Amino acid sequence: MKIAIILGSIRKERATEPVAKFIDGIAQQRDGDVTYELVDLADFDVPLLTSPVHPMVANKNHDDENVQKWSDKIDGFDGYVFVTPEYNHGVPGGFKNAVDSLGQEWVGKPVAFVGHGSVGGVRAIEQWRQVVANFSMPVVRAELNFSGFFDWNDGEFTPAERHPGEANEMLDQLEALVAKIRG
Ligand SMILES: Cc1cc2nc3c(=O)[nH]c(=O)nc-3n(C[C@H](O)[C@H](O)[C@H](O)COP(=O)(O)O)c2cc1C
């Protein structure tokens, strides 16, 4: 079983990076034969979606080289953790564009959410739950919410003590869902 932890911010000096690395650090310490990989969206330089071919119809064959690399990477996983900031009470545009740029790669695969923002990215996560429904992606109920008020101190990421336990609970649920889907 392979699960991607997707770092969903492409901004320079992004605050999402330590959050994604924190989740990945916990994932790498888990017992079991699940492989976790941190996938940084910024490494793929996914262009704005202008292709005339609907990504779902493209069936994993994309006309843009960078989109194809993104497709090949995402297609190799059985499940995902979306680590998402919240921009203007919604999902971040760059991440949404990258998700929109693929189709079959996502279909039917479970996903869990980690958000951050002033109220833990909850509004972005609620929007993501609506978006991934179009790919028939089953979603894990447990989520992690990192707050700029409680998990950062003088600009430094200082995650609250409860988060490692929450992360393991969320990953337990995700692994169980992936196992159920794979049969
Ligand atoms: C354009 C923009 C809009 C934002 N809007 C919100 C918002 O509506 N609610 C919120 O809680 N945080 C908001 N934030 C803060 C981010 O959610 C988050 O805390 C972080 O600073 C941005 O993540 P990043 O550095 O990885 O891009 C916003 C940040 C940016 C850059």
PDB file of N, CA and C in Angstrom, residues 43-129:
ATOM      1  N   ASP A  43       7.312  20.884  -6.866  1.00  0.00           N
ATOM      2  CA  ASP A  43       8.319  20.224  -7.712  1.00  0.00           C
ATOM      3  C   ASP A  43       7.810  19.971  -9.132  1.00  0.00           C
ATOM      4  N   PHE A  44       6.513  20.101  -9.348  1.00  0.00           N
ATOM      5  CA  PHE A  44       5.949  19.674 -10.629  1.00  0.00           C
ATOM      6  C   PHE A  44       5.617  20.823 -11.575  1.00  0.00           C
ATOM      7  N   ASP A  45       5.550  22.030 -11.047  1.00  0.00           N
ATOM      8  CA  ASP A  45       5.282  23.192 -11.905  1.00  0.00           C
ATOM      9  C   ASP A  45       4.090  22.915 -12.829  1.00  0.00           C
ATOM     10  N   VAL A  46       2.995  22.500 -12.252  1.00  0.00           N
ATOM     11  CA  VAL A  46       1.796  22.173 -13.044  1.00  0.00           C
ATOM     12  C   VAL A  46       1.228  23.461 -13.646  1.00  0.00           C
ATOM     13  N   PRO A  47       1.078  23.533 -14.982  1.00  0.00           N
ATOM     14  CA  PRO A  47       0.584  24.768 -15.590  1.00  0.00           C
ATOM     15  C   PRO A  47      -0.911  24.953 -15.343  1.00  0.00           C
ATOM     16  N   LEU A  48      -1.373  26.183 -15.540  1.00  0.00           N
ATOM     17  CA  LEU A  48      -2.821  26.408 -15.469  1.00  0.00           C
ATOM     18  C   LEU A  48      -3.491  25.551 -16.535  1.00  0.00           C
ATOM     19  N   LEU A  49      -4.603  24.980 -16.190  1.00  0.00           N
ATOM     20  CA  LEU A  49      -5.291  24.052 -17.091  1.00  0.00           C
ATOM     21  C   LEU A  49      -5.852  24.799 -18.311  1.00  0.00           C
ATOM     22  N   THR A  50      -5.208  24.566 -19.461  1.00  0.00           N
ATOM     23  CA  THR A  50      -5.697  25.179 -20.714  1.00  0.00           C
ATOM     24  C   THR A  50      -5.942  24.110 -21.785  1.00  0.00           C
ATOM     25  N   SER A  51      -5.624  22.851 -21.477  1.00  0.00           N
ATOM     26  CA  SER A  51      -5.772  21.794 -22.485  1.00  0.00           C
ATOM     27  C   SER A  51      -7.235  21.670 -22.926  1.00  0.00           C
ATOM     28  N   PRO A  52      -7.457  21.501 -24.244  1.00  0.00           N
ATOM     29  CA  PRO A  52      -8.842  21.312 -24.713  1.00  0.00           C
ATOM     30  C   PRO A  52      -9.396  19.931 -24.346  1.00  0.00           C
ATOM     31  N   VAL A  53      -8.498  19.031 -23.943  1.00  0.00           N
ATOM     32  CA  VAL A  53      -8.943  17.670 -23.598  1.00  0.00           C
ATOM     33  C   VAL A  53      -9.323  17.629 -22.117  1.00  0.00           C
ATOM     34  N   HIS A  54     -10.551  17.240 -21.834  1.00  0.00           N
ATOM     35  CA  HIS A  54     -10.979  17.108 -20.436  1.00  0.00           C
ATOM     36  C   HIS A  54     -10.063  16.087 -19.751  1.00  0.00           C
ATOM     37  N   PRO A  55      -9.491  16.445 -18.595  1.00  0.00           N
ATOM     38  CA  PRO A  55      -8.532  15.531 -17.944  1.00  0.00           C
ATOM     39  C   PRO A  55      -9.092  14.133 -17.688  1.00  0.00           C
ATOM     40  N   MET A  56     -10.375  14.027 -17.457  1.00  0.00           N
ATOM     41  CA  MET A  56     -10.948  12.694 -17.229  1.00  0.00           C
ATOM     42  C   MET A  56     -10.933  11.879 -18.526  1.00  0.00           C
ATOM     43  N   VAL A  57     -11.156  12.579 -19.642  1.00  0.00           N
ATOM     44  CA  VAL A  57     -11.158  11.917 -20.952  1.00  0.00           C
ATOM     45  C   VAL A  57      -9.723  11.569 -21.374  1.00  0.00           C
ATOM     46  N   ALA A  58      -8.763  12.361 -20.922  1.00  0.00           N
ATOM     47  CA  ALA A  58      -7.349  12.132 -21.270  1.00  0.00           C
ATOM     48  C   ALA A  58      -6.895  10.748 -20.822  1.00  0.00           C
ATOM     49  N   ASN A  59      -7.566  10.219 -19.794  1.00  0.00           N
ATOM     50  CA  ASN A  59      -7.284   8.857 -19.322  1.00  0.00           C
ATOM     51  C   ASN A  59      -5.789   8.629 -19.030  1.00  0.00           C
ATOM     52  N   LYS A  60      -5.225   9.544 -18.282  1.00  0.00           N
ATOM     53  CA  LYS A  60      -3.829   9.479 -17.800  1.00  0.00           C
ATOM     54  C   LYS A  60      -2.785   9.746 -18.882  1.00  0.00           C
ATOM     55  N   ASN A  61      -3.214  10.182 -20.062  1.00  0.00           N
ATOM     56  CA  ASN A  61      -2.273  10.561 -21.123  1.00  0.00           C
ATOM     57  C   ASN A  61      -2.451  12.048 -21.409  1.00  0.00           C
ATOM     58  N   HIS A  62      -1.519  12.849 -20.911  1.00  0.00           N
ATOM     59  CA  HIS A  62      -1.694  14.296 -20.961  1.00  0.00           C
ATOM     60  C   HIS A  62      -0.787  14.926 -22.001  1.00  0.00           C
ATOM     61  N   ASP A  63      -1.246  16.037 -22.574  1.00  0.00           N
ATOM     62  CA  ASP A  63      -0.469  16.665 -23.655  1.00  0.00           C
ATOM     63  C   ASP A  63       0.653  17.554 -23.135  1.00  0.00           C
ATOM     64  N   ASP A  64       0.654  17.872 -21.866  1.00  0.00           N
ATOM     65  CA  ASP A  64       1.704  18.712 -21.292  1.00  0.00           C
ATOM     66  C   ASP A  64       2.684  17.821 -20.499  1.00  0.00           C
ATOM     67  N   GLU A  65       3.971  18.059 -20.717  1.00  0.00           N
ATOM     68  CA  GLU A  65       5.007  17.231 -20.093  1.00  0.00           C
ATOM     69  C   GLU A  65       4.945  17.270 -18.557  1.00  0.00           C
ATOM     70  N   ASN A  66       4.750  18.473 -18.011  1.00  0.00           N
ATOM     71  CA  ASN A  66       4.721  18.590 -16.545  1.00  0.00           C
ATOM     72  C   ASN A  66       3.472  17.939 -15.965  1.00  0.00           C
ATOM     73  N   VAL A  67       2.368  18.075 -16.659  1.00  0.00           N
ATOM     74  CA  VAL A  67       1.131  17.422 -16.187  1.00  0.00           C
ATOM     75  C   VAL A  67       1.305  15.906 -16.232  1.00  0.00           C
ATOM     76  N   GLN A  68       1.994  15.422 -17.267  1.00  0.00           N
ATOM     77  CA  GLN A  68       2.219  13.972 -17.359  1.00  0.00           C
ATOM     78  C   GLN A  68       3.070  13.467 -16.187  1.00  0.00           C
ATOM     79  N   LYS A  69       4.090  14.249 -15.822  1.00  0.00           N
ATOM     80  CA  LYS A  69       4.926  13.851 -14.673  1.00  0.00           C
ATOM     81  C   LYS A  69       4.095  13.822 -13.384  1.00  0.00           C
ATOM     82  N   TRP A  70       3.262  14.826 -13.223  1.00  0.00           N
ATOM     83  CA  TRP A  70       2.357  14.910 -12.059  1.00  0.00           C
ATOM     84  C   TRP A  70       1.393  13.716 -12.073  1.00  0.00           C
ATOM     85  N   SER A  71       0.856  13.418 -13.247  1.00  0.00           N
ATOM     86  CA  SER A  71      -0.062  12.282 -13.409  1.00  0.00           C
ATOM     87  C   SER A  71       0.625  10.971 -13.033  1.00  0.00           C
ATOM     88  N   ASP A  72       1.831  10.757 -13.566  1.00  0.00           N
ATOM     89  CA  ASP A  72       2.549   9.502 -13.303  1.00  0.00           C
ATOM     90  C   ASP A  72       2.818   9.348 -11.806  1.00  0.00           C
ATOM     91  N   LYS A  73       3.176  10.440 -11.166  1.00  0.00           N
ATOM     92  CA  LYS A  73       3.457  10.384  -9.725  1.00  0.00           C
ATOM     93  C   LYS A  73       2.173  10.055  -8.938  1.00  0.00           C
ATOM     94  N   ILE A  74       1.124  10.803  -9.183  1.00  0.00           N
ATOM     95  CA  ILE A  74      -0.126  10.632  -8.428  1.00  0.00           C
ATOM     96  C   ILE A  74      -0.747   9.261  -8.676  1.00  0.00           C
ATOM     97  N   ASP A  75      -0.640   8.784  -9.903  1.00  0.00           N
ATOM     98  CA  ASP A  75      -1.253   7.500 -10.258  1.00  0.00           C
ATOM     99  C   ASP A  75      -0.641   6.331  -9.490  1.00  0.00           C
ATOM    100  N   GLY A  76       0.568   6.510  -8.995  1.00  0.00           N
ATOM    101  CA  GLY A  76       1.265   5.411  -8.327  1.00  0.00           C
ATOM    102  C   GLY A  76       0.845   5.167  -6.886  1.00  0.00           C
ATOM    103  N   PHE A  77      -0.127   5.918  -6.388  1.00  0.00           N
ATOM    104  CA  PHE A  77      -0.522   5.778  -4.983  1.00  0.00           C
ATOM    105  C   PHE A  77      -1.930   5.197  -4.847  1.00  0.00           C
ATOM    106  N   ASP A  78      -2.143   4.569  -3.683  1.00  0.00           N
ATOM    107  CA  ASP A  78      -3.449   3.978  -3.374  1.00  0.00           C
ATOM    108  C   ASP A  78      -4.323   4.915  -2.561  1.00  0.00           C
ATOM    109  N   GLY A  79      -3.703   5.927  -1.951  1.00  0.00           N
ATOM    110  CA  GLY A  79      -4.446   6.869  -1.120  1.00  0.00           C
ATOM    111  C   GLY A  79      -3.608   8.121  -0.901  1.00  0.00           C
ATOM    112  N   TYR A  80      -4.246   9.142  -0.337  1.00  0.00           N
ATOM    113  CA  TYR A  80      -3.584  10.460  -0.252  1.00  0.00           C
ATOM    114  C   TYR A  80      -3.903  11.155   1.065  1.00  0.00           C
ATOM    115  N   VAL A  81      -2.954  11.970   1.500  1.00  0.00           N
ATOM    116  CA  VAL A  81      -3.211  12.967   2.543  1.00  0.00           C
ATOM    117  C   VAL A  81      -3.005  14.323   1.866  1.00  0.00           C
ATOM    118  N   PHE A  82      -4.057  15.116   1.798  1.00  0.00           N
ATOM    119  CA  PHE A  82      -3.931  16.472   1.246  1.00  0.00           C
ATOM    120  C   PHE A  82      -3.545  17.418   2.391  1.00  0.00           C
ATOM    121  N   VAL A  83      -2.377  18.021   2.312  1.00  0.00           N
ATOM    122  CA  VAL A  83      -1.986  19.031   3.306  1.00  0.00           C
ATOM    123  C   VAL A  83      -2.235  20.386   2.659  1.00  0.00           C
ATOM    124  N   THR A  84      -3.263  21.068   3.156  1.00  0.00           N
ATOM    125  CA  THR A  84      -3.774  22.239   2.444  1.00  0.00           C
ATOM    126  C   THR A  84      -3.826  23.502   3.295  1.00  0.00           C
ATOM    127  N   PRO A  85      -3.306  24.598   2.776  1.00  0.00           N
ATOM    128  CA  PRO A  85      -3.612  25.875   3.427  1.00  0.00           C
ATOM    129  C   PRO A  85      -5.020  26.318   3.038  1.00  0.00           C
ATOM    130  N   GLU A  86      -5.491  27.360   3.697  1.00  0.00           N
ATOM    131  CA  GLU A  86      -6.797  27.953   3.349  1.00  0.00           C
ATOM    132  C   GLU A  86      -6.549  29.350   2.792  1.00  0.00           C
ATOM    133  N   TYR A  87      -7.016  29.609   1.593  1.00  0.00           N
ATOM    134  CA  TYR A  87      -6.879  30.937   1.001  1.00  0.00           C
ATOM    135  C   TYR A  87      -8.262  31.552   0.828  1.00  0.00           C
ATOM    136  N   ASN A  88      -8.469  32.711   1.434  1.00  0.00           N
ATOM    137  CA  ASN A  88      -9.746  33.420   1.307  1.00  0.00           C
ATOM    138  C   ASN A  88     -10.946  32.500   1.507  1.00  0.00           C
ATOM    139  N   HIS A  89     -10.897  31.819   2.647  1.00  0.00           N
ATOM    140  CA  HIS A  89     -11.973  30.916   3.081  1.00  0.00           C
ATOM    141  C   HIS A  89     -12.232  29.774   2.113  1.00  0.00           C
ATOM    142  N   GLY A  90     -11.220  29.411   1.331  1.00  0.00           N
ATOM    143  CA  GLY A  90     -11.441  28.325   0.387  1.00  0.00           C
ATOM    144  C   GLY A  90     -10.172  27.547   0.106  1.00  0.00           C
ATOM    145  N   VAL A  91     -10.252  26.654  -0.880  1.00  0.00           N
ATOM    146  CA  VAL A  91      -9.081  25.860  -1.260  1.00  0.00           C
ATOM    147  C   VAL A  91      -8.074  26.753  -1.976  1.00  0.00           C
ATOM    148  N   PRO A  92      -6.769  26.457  -1.873  1.00  0.00           N
ATOM    149  CA  PRO A  92      -5.773  27.263  -2.588  1.00  0.00           C
ATOM    150  C   PRO A  92      -5.819  26.964  -4.088  1.00  0.00           C
ATOM    151  N   GLY A  93      -5.777  28.031  -4.895  1.00  0.00           N
ATOM    152  CA  GLY A  93      -5.974  27.890  -6.336  1.00  0.00           C
ATOM    153  C   GLY A  93      -4.962  26.984  -7.020  1.00  0.00           C
ATOM    154  N   GLY A  94      -3.688  27.089  -6.629  1.00  0.00           N
ATOM    155  CA  GLY A  94      -2.662  26.273  -7.283  1.00  0.00           C
ATOM    156  C   GLY A  94      -2.904  24.786  -7.074  1.00  0.00           C
ATOM    157  N   PHE A  95      -3.306  24.428  -5.878  1.00  0.00           N
ATOM    158  CA  PHE A  95      -3.571  23.018  -5.546  1.00  0.00           C
ATOM    159  C   PHE A  95      -4.835  22.553  -6.272  1.00  0.00           C
ATOM    160  N   LYS A  96      -5.850  23.410  -6.286  1.00  0.00           N
ATOM    161  CA  LYS A  96      -7.098  23.043  -6.983  1.00  0.00           C
ATOM    162  C   LYS A  96      -6.831  22.828  -8.464  1.00  0.00           C
ATOM    163  N   ASN A  97      -6.004  23.703  -9.056  1.00  0.00           N
ATOM    164  CA  ASN A  97      -5.666  23.553 -10.475  1.00  0.00           C
ATOM    165  C   ASN A  97      -4.957  22.217 -10.729  1.00  0.00           C
ATOM    166  N   ALA A  98      -4.055  21.852  -9.824  1.00  0.00           N
ATOM    167  CA  ALA A  98      -3.317  20.593  -9.988  1.00  0.00           C
ATOM    168  C   ALA A  98      -4.246  19.383  -9.847  1.00  0.00           C
ATOM    169  N   VAL A  99      -5.211  19.482  -8.952  1.00  0.00           N
ATOM    170  CA  VAL A  99      -6.188  18.386  -8.801  1.00  0.00           C
ATOM    171  C   VAL A  99      -7.085  18.325 -10.041  1.00  0.00           C
ATOM    172  N   ASP A 100      -7.529  19.488 -10.517  1.00  0.00           N
ATOM    173  CA  ASP A 100      -8.395  19.544 -11.709  1.00  0.00           C
ATOM    174  C   ASP A 100      -7.685  19.012 -12.950  1.00  0.00           C
ATOM    175  N   SER A 101      -6.358  19.121 -12.981  1.00  0.00           N
ATOM    176  CA  SER A 101      -5.590  18.759 -14.176  1.00  0.00           C
ATOM    177  C   SER A 101      -5.517  17.253 -14.409  1.00  0.00           C
ATOM    178  N   LEU A 102      -5.926  16.465 -13.409  1.00  0.00           N
ATOM    179  CA  LEU A 102      -5.950  15.008 -13.550  1.00  0.00           C
ATOM    180  C   LEU A 102      -7.389  14.516 -13.471  1.00  0.00           C
ATOM    181  N   GLY A 103      -7.579  13.248 -13.748  1.00  0.00           N
ATOM    182  CA  GLY A 103      -8.926  12.673 -13.689  1.00  0.00           C
ATOM    183  C   GLY A 103      -8.891  11.267 -13.111  1.00  0.00           C
ATOM    184  N   GLN A 104      -8.736  10.287 -13.984  1.00  0.00           N
ATOM    185  CA  GLN A 104      -8.774   8.883 -13.553  1.00  0.00           C
ATOM    186  C   GLN A 104      -7.737   8.567 -12.481  1.00  0.00           C
ATOM    187  N   GLU A 105      -6.667   9.360 -12.438  1.00  0.00           N
ATOM    188  CA  GLU A 105      -5.608   9.105 -11.449  1.00  0.00           C
ATOM    189  C   GLU A 105      -6.167   9.113 -10.028  1.00  0.00           C
ATOM    190  N   TRP A 106      -7.220   9.932  -9.794  1.00  0.00           N
ATOM    191  CA  TRP A 106      -7.753  10.083  -8.435  1.00  0.00           C
ATOM    192  C   TRP A 106      -8.900   9.118  -8.142  1.00  0.00           C
ATOM    193  N   VAL A 107      -9.547   8.649  -9.184  1.00  0.00           N
ATOM    194  CA  VAL A 107     -10.880   8.041  -9.028  1.00  0.00           C
ATOM    195  C   VAL A 107     -10.894   6.869  -8.042  1.00  0.00           C
ATOM    196  N   GLY A 108     -11.794   6.986  -7.084  1.00  0.00           N
ATOM    197  CA  GLY A 108     -12.066   5.900  -6.142  1.00  0.00           C
ATOM    198  C   GLY A 108     -11.036   5.701  -5.043  1.00  0.00           C
ATOM    199  N   LYS A 109     -10.023   6.570  -4.974  1.00  0.00           N
ATOM    200  CA  LYS A 109      -8.964   6.367  -3.978  1.00  0.00           C
ATOM    201  C   LYS A 109      -9.215   7.233  -2.723  1.00  0.00           C
ATOM    202  N   PRO A 110      -9.040   6.655  -1.547  1.00  0.00           N
ATOM    203  CA  PRO A 110      -9.323   7.379  -0.306  1.00  0.00           C
ATOM    204  C   PRO A 110      -8.379   8.563  -0.062  1.00  0.00           C
ATOM    205  N   VAL A 111      -8.898   9.529   0.658  1.00  0.00           N
ATOM    206  CA  VAL A 111      -8.126  10.740   0.964  1.00  0.00           C
ATOM    207  C   VAL A 111      -8.437  11.218   2.384  1.00  0.00           C
ATOM    208  N   ALA A 112      -7.394  11.744   3.039  1.00  0.00           N
ATOM    209  CA  ALA A 112      -7.537  12.381   4.351  1.00  0.00           C
ATOM    210  C   ALA A 112      -7.002  13.803   4.238  1.00  0.00           C
ATOM    211  N   PHE A 113      -7.426  14.671   5.168  1.00  0.00           N
ATOM    212  CA  PHE A 113      -7.080  16.084   5.052  1.00  0.00           C
ATOM    213  C   PHE A 113      -6.359  16.631   6.293  1.00  0.00           C
ATOM    214  N   VAL A 114      -5.355  17.439   6.004  1.00  0.00           N
ATOM    215  CA  VAL A 114      -4.662  18.213   7.038  1.00  0.00           C
ATOM    216  C   VAL A 114      -4.723  19.669   6.582  1.00  0.00           C
ATOM    217  N   GLY A 115      -5.293  20.531   7.438  1.00  0.00           N
ATOM    218  CA  GLY A 115      -5.430  21.928   7.043  1.00  0.00           C
ATOM    219  C   GLY A 115      -4.718  22.857   7.997  1.00  0.00           C
ATOM    220  N   HIS A 116      -4.438  24.051   7.509  1.00  0.00           N
ATOM    221  CA  HIS A 116      -3.993  25.076   8.444  1.00  0.00           C
ATOM    222  C   HIS A 116      -4.400  26.454   7.974  1.00  0.00           C
ATOM    223  N   GLY A 117      -4.495  27.331   8.957  1.00  0.00           N
ATOM    224  CA  GLY A 117      -4.993  28.685   8.758  1.00  0.00           C
ATOM    225  C   GLY A 117      -5.385  29.205  10.123  1.00  0.00           C
ATOM    226  N   SER A 118      -6.087  30.317  10.180  1.00  0.00           N
ATOM    227  CA  SER A 118      -6.428  30.879  11.488  1.00  0.00           C
ATOM    228  C   SER A 118      -7.318  29.916  12.273  1.00  0.00           C
ATOM    229  N   VAL A 119      -8.212  29.230  11.591  1.00  0.00           N
ATOM    230  CA  VAL A 119      -9.072  28.249  12.273  1.00  0.00           C
ATOM    231  C   VAL A 119      -8.783  26.840  11.746  1.00  0.00           C
ATOM    232  N   GLY A 120      -7.515  26.586  11.480  1.00  0.00           N
ATOM    233  CA  GLY A 120      -7.082  25.242  11.138  1.00  0.00           C
ATOM    234  C   GLY A 120      -7.415  24.781   9.732  1.00  0.00           C
ATOM    235  N   GLY A 121      -7.760  25.725   8.871  1.00  0.00           N
ATOM    236  CA  GLY A 121      -8.040  25.349   7.477  1.00  0.00           C
ATOM    237  C   GLY A 121      -9.352  24.600   7.297  1.00  0.00           C
ATOM    238  N   VAL A 122     -10.248  24.721   8.280  1.00  0.00           N
ATOM    239  CA  VAL A 122     -11.491  23.919   8.223  1.00  0.00           C
ATOM    240  C   VAL A 122     -12.366  24.269   7.018  1.00  0.00           C
ATOM    241  N   ARG A 123     -12.356  25.557   6.622  1.00  0.00           N
ATOM    242  CA  ARG A 123     -13.217  25.938   5.481  1.00  0.00           C
ATOM    243  C   ARG A 123     -12.668  25.371   4.187  1.00  0.00           C
ATOM    244  N   ALA A 124     -11.337  25.372   4.060  1.00  0.00           N
ATOM    245  CA  ALA A 124     -10.721  24.774   2.864  1.00  0.00           C
ATOM    246  C   ALA A 124     -11.014  23.276   2.822  1.00  0.00           C
ATOM    247  N   ILE A 125     -10.893  22.619   3.965  1.00  0.00           N
ATOM    248  CA  ILE A 125     -11.133  21.166   3.996  1.00  0.00           C
ATOM    249  C   ILE A 125     -12.574  20.847   3.622  1.00  0.00           C
ATOM    250  N   GLU A 126     -13.519  21.645   4.140  1.00  0.00           N
ATOM    251  CA  GLU A 126     -14.927  21.377   3.780  1.00  0.00           C
ATOM    252  C   GLU A 126     -15.135  21.524   2.271  1.00  0.00           C
ATOM    253  N   GLN A 127     -14.452  22.491   1.653  1.00  0.00           N
ATOM    254  CA  GLN A 127     -14.555  22.618   0.192  1.00  0.00           C
ATOM    255  C   GLN A 127     -13.916  21.425  -0.504  1.00  0.00           C
ATOM    256  N   TRP A 128     -12.760  20.986   0.000  1.00  0.00           N
ATOM    257  CA  TRP A 128     -12.109  19.810  -0.609  1.00  0.00           C
ATOM    258  C   TRP A 128     -13.020  18.600  -0.573  1.00  0.00           C
ATOM    259  N   ARG A 129     -13.759  18.432   0.516  1.00  0.00           N
ATOM    260  CA  ARG A 129     -14.653  17.268   0.620  1.00  0.00           C
ATOM    261  C   ARG A 129     -15.686  17.281  -0.515  1.00  0.00           C
TER     262      ARG A 129
END
